[in-house]
PDB file of C-alpha atoms in Angstrom:
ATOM      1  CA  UNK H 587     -34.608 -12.043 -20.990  1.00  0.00           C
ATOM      2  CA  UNK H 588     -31.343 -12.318 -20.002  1.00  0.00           C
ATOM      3  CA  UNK H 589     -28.918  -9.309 -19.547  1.00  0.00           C
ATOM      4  CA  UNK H 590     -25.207  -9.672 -19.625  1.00  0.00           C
ATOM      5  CA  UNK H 591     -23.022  -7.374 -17.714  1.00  0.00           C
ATOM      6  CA  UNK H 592     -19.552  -6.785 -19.466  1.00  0.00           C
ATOM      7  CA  UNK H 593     -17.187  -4.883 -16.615  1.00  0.00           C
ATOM      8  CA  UNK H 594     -14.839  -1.921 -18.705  1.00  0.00           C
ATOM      9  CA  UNK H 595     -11.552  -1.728 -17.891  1.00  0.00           C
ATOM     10  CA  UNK H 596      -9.869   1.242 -17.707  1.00  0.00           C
ATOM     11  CA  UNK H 597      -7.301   2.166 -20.388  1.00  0.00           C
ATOM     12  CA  UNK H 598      -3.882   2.207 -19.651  1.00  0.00           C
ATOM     13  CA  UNK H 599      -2.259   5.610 -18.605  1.00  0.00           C
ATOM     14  CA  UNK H 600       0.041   5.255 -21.585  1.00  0.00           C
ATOM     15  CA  UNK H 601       1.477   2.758 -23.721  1.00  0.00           C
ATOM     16  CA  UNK H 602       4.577   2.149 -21.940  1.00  0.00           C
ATOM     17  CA  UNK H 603       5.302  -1.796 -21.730  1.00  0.00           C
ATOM     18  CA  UNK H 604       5.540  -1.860 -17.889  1.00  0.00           C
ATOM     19  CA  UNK H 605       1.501  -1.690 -17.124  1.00  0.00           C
ATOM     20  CA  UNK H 606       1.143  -4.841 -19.218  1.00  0.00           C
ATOM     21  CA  UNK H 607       3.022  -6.034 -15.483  1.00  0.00           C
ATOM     22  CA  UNK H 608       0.852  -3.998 -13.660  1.00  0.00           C
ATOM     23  CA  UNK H 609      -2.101  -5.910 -15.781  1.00  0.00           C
ATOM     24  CA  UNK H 610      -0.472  -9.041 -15.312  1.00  0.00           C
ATOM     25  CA  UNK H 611      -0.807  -8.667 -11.818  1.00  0.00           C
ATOM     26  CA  UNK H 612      -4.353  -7.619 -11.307  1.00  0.00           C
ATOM     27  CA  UNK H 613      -5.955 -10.129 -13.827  1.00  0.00           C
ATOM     28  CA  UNK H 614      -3.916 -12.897 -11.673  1.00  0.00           C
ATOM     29  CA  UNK H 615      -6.122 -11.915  -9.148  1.00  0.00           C
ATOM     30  CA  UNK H 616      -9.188 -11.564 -10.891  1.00  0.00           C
ATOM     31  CA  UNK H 617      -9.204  -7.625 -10.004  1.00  0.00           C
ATOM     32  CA  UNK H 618     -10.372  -7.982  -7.038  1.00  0.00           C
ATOM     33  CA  UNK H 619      -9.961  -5.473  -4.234  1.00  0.00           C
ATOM     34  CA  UNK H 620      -7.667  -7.999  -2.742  1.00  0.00           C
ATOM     35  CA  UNK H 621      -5.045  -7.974  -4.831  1.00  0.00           C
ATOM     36  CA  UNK H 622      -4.494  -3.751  -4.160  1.00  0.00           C
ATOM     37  CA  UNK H 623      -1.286  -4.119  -2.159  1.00  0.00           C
ATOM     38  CA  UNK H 624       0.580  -6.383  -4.395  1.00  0.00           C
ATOM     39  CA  UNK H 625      -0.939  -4.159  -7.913  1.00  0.00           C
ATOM     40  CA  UNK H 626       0.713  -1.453  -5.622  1.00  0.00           C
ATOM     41  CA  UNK H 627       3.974  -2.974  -4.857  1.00  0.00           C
ATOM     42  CA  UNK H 628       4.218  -4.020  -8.951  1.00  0.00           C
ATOM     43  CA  UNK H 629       3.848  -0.275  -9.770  1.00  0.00           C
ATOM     44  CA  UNK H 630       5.748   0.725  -7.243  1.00  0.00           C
ATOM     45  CA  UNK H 631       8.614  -1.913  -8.739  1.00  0.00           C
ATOM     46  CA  UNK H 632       8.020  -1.130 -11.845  1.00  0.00           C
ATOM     47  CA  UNK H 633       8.289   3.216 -12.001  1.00  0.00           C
ATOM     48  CA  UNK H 634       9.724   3.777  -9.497  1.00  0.00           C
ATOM     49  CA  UNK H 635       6.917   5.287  -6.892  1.00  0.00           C
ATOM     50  CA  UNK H 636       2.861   5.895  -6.740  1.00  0.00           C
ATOM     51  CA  UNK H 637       2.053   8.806  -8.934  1.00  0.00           C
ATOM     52  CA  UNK H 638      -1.435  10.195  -8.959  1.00  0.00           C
ATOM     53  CA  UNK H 639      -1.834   8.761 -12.310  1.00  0.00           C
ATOM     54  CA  UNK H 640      -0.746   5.217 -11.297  1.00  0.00           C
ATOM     55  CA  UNK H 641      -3.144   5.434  -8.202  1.00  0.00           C
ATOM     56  CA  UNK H 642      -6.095   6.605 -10.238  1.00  0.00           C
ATOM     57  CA  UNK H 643      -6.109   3.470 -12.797  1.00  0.00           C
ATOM     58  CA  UNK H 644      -5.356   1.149  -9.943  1.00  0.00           C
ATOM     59  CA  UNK H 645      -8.349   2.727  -8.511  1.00  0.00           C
ATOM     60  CA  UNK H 646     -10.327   2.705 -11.855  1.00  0.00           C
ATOM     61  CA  UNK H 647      -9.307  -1.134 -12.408  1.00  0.00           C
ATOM     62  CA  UNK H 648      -9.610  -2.441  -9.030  1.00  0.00           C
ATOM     63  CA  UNK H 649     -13.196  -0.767  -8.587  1.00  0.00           C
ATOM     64  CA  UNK H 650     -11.972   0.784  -5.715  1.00  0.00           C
ATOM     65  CA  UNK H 651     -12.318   4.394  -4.148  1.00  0.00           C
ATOM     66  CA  UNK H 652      -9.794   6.353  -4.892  1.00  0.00           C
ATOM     67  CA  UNK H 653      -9.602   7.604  -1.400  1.00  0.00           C
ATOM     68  CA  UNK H 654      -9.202   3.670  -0.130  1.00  0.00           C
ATOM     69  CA  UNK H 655      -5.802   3.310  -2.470  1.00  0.00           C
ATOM     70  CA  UNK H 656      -4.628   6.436  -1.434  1.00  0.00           C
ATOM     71  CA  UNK H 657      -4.777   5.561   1.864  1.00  0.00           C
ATOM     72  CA  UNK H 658      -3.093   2.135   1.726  1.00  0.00           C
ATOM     73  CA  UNK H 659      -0.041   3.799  -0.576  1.00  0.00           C
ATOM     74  CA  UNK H 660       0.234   6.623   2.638  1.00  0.00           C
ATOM     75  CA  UNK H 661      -0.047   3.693   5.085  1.00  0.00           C
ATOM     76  CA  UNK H 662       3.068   1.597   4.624  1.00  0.00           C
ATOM     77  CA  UNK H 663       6.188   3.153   4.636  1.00  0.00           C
ATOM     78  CA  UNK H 664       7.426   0.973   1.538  1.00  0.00           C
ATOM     79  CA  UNK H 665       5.288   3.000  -0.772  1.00  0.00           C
ATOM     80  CA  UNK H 666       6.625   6.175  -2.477  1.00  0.00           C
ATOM     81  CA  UNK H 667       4.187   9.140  -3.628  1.00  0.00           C
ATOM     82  CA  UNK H 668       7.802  10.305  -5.292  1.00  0.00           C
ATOM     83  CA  UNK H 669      10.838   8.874  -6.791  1.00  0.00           C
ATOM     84  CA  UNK H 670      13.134   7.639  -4.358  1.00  0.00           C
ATOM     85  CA  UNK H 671      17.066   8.290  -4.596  1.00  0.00           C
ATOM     86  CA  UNK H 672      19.396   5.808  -5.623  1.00  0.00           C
ATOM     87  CA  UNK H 673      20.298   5.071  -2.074  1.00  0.00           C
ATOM     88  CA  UNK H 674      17.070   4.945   0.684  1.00  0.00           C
ATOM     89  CA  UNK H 675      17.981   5.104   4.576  1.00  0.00           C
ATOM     90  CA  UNK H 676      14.593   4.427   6.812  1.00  0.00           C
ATOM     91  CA  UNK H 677      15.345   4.946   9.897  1.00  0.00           C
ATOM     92  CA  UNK H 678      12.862   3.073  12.533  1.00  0.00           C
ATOM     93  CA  UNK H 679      11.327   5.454  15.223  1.00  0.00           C
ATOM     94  CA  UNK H 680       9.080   3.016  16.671  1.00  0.00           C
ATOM     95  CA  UNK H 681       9.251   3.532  20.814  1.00  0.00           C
ATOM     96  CA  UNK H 682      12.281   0.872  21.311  1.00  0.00           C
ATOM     97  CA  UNK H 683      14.414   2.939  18.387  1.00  0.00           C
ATOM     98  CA  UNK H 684      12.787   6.242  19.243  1.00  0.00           C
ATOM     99  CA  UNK H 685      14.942   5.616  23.048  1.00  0.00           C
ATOM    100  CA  UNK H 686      17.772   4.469  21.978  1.00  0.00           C
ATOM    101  CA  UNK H 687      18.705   7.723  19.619  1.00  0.00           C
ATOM    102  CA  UNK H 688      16.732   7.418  16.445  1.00  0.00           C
ATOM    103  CA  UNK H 689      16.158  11.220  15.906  1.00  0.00           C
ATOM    104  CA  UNK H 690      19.590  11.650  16.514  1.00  0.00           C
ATOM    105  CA  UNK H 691      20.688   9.706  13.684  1.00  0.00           C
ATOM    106  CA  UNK H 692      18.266  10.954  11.523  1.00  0.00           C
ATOM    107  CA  UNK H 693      19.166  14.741  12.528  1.00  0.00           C
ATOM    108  CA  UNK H 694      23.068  13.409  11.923  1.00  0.00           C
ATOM    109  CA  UNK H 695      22.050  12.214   8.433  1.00  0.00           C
ATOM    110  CA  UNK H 696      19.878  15.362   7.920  1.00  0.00           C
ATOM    111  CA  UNK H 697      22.946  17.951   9.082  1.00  0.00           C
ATOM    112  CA  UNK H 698      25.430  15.898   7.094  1.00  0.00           C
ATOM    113  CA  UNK H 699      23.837  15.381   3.554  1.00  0.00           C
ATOM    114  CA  UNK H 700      21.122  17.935   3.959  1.00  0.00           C
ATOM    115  CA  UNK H 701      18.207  16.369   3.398  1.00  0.00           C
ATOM    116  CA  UNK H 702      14.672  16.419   4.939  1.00  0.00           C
ATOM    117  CA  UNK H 703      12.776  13.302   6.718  1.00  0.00           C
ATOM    118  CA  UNK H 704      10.648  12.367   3.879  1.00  0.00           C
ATOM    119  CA  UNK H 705      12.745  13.869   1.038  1.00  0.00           C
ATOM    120  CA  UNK H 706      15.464  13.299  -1.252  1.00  0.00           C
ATOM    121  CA  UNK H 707      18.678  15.058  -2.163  1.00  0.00           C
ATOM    122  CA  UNK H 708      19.044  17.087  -4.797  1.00  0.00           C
ATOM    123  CA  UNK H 709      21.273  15.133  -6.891  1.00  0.00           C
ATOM    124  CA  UNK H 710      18.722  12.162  -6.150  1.00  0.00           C
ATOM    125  CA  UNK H 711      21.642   9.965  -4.357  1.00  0.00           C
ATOM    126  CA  UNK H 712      20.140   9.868  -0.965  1.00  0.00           C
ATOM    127  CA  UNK H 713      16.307   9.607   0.068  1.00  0.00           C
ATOM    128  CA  UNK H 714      15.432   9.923   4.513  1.00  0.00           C
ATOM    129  CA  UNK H 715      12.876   8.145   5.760  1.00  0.00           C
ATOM    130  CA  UNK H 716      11.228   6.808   8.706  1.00  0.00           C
ATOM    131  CA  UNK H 717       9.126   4.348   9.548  1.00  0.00           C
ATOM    132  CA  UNK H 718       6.931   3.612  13.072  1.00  0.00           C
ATOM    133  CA  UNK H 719       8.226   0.537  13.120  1.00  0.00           C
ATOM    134  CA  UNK H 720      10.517  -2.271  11.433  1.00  0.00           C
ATOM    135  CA  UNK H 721       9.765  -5.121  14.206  1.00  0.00           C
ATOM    136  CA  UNK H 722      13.637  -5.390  15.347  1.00  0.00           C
ATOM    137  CA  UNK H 723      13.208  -3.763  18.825  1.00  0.00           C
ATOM    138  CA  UNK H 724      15.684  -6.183  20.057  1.00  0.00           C
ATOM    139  CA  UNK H 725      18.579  -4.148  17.468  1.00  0.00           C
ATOM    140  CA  UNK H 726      17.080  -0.423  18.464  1.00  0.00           C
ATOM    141  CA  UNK H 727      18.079   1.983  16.812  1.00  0.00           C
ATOM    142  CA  UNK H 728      17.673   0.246  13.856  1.00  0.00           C
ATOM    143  CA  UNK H 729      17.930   1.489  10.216  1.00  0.00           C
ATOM    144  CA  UNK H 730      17.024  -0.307   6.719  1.00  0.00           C
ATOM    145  CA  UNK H 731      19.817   1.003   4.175  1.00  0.00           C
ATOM    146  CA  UNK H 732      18.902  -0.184   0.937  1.00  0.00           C
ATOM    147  CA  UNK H 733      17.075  -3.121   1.960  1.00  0.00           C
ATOM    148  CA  UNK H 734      19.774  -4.146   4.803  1.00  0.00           C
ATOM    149  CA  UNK H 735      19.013  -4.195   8.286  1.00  0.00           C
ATOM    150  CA  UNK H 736      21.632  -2.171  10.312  1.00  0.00           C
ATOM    151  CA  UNK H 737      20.974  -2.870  14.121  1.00  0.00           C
ATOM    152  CA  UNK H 738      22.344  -0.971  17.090  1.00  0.00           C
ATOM    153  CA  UNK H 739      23.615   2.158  14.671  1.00  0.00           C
ATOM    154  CA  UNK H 740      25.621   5.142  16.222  1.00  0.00           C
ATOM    155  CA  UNK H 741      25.316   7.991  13.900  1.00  0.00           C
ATOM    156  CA  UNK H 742      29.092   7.825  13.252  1.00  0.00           C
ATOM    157  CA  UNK H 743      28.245   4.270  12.242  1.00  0.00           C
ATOM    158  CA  UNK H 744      25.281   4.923  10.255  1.00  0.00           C
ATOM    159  CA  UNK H 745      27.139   8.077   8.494  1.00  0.00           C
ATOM    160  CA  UNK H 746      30.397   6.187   7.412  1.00  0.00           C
ATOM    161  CA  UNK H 747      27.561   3.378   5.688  1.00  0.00           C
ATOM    162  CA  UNK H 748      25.929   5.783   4.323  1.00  0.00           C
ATOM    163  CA  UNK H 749      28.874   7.574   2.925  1.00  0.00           C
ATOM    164  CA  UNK H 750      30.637   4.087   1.383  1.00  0.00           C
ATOM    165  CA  UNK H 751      27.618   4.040  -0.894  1.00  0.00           C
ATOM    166  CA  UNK H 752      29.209   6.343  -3.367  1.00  0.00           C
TER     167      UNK H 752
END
């Protein structure tokens, strides 16, 4: 006799058009534990940041534990538990950056717009973050402001960037 085994997959969270992406994306890669980082980078591009929700049916559809995509989305610095602000500001404080001033420019950025390493502003314009490293040594102290590198930054420098965002 011959049994067939039928996998479930999870239901959606909701019925909100962007998991048919996050779908997309995991049935391109025949759900296969594989494929976690880019099902979490399509979430991530998709709402915004990792809720527990979002990590739970990757988990669920992935047949992964929990714990395991919980872990990657804590790992890398590109993932966000929370919604970002408009504007994000990772500053690298990797050895190289760490010498040449990086936790003074992220103290600068901290005193100035008062906001916490990790967090975001209240008015959600400006999110602080660091990262152990963004492999430029060679521009130390370097910062990634909205996706641009920034190499060799005083905190003057960094501040008046920062600042022309709007």
């Amino acid at each position: 006799m011959l049994v067939s085994l039928q996998l479930v997959r999870p239901e959606t969270p909701s019925e909100d058009k962007r998991w048919k992406l996050v779908n997309g994306t995991m049935r391109r890669n025949g759900y296969a534990s594989h494929a976690l980082i880019e099902t979490l980078h399509t979430v991530q591009s998709a709402f915004g940041c990792l809720d527990e929700v979002s990590l739970r049916y990757v988990a669920a559809s992935l047949d992964l534990p929990l714990s395991k995509v919980f872990g990657v989305a804590t790992f890398y610095h590109l993932f966000m538990l929370e919604p970002k602000g408009r504007h994000a500001c990772v500053v690298c404080t990797g050895t190289a950056c760490y010498i040449k001033g990086a936790a003074g420019l992220m103290k600068a950025v901290e005193q100035r717009f008062g906001v916490a390493p990790g967090a975001t502003t209240a008015d959600n314009r400006l999110s602080l973050l660091s990262a152990r490293c963004v492999g430029a040594c060679g521009l130390a102290p370097a910062v990634v402001l909205d996706g641009n590198m920034l190499g060799k930054q005083s905190a003057d420098e960094l501040l008046g960037k920062i600042e022309e965002l709007a």
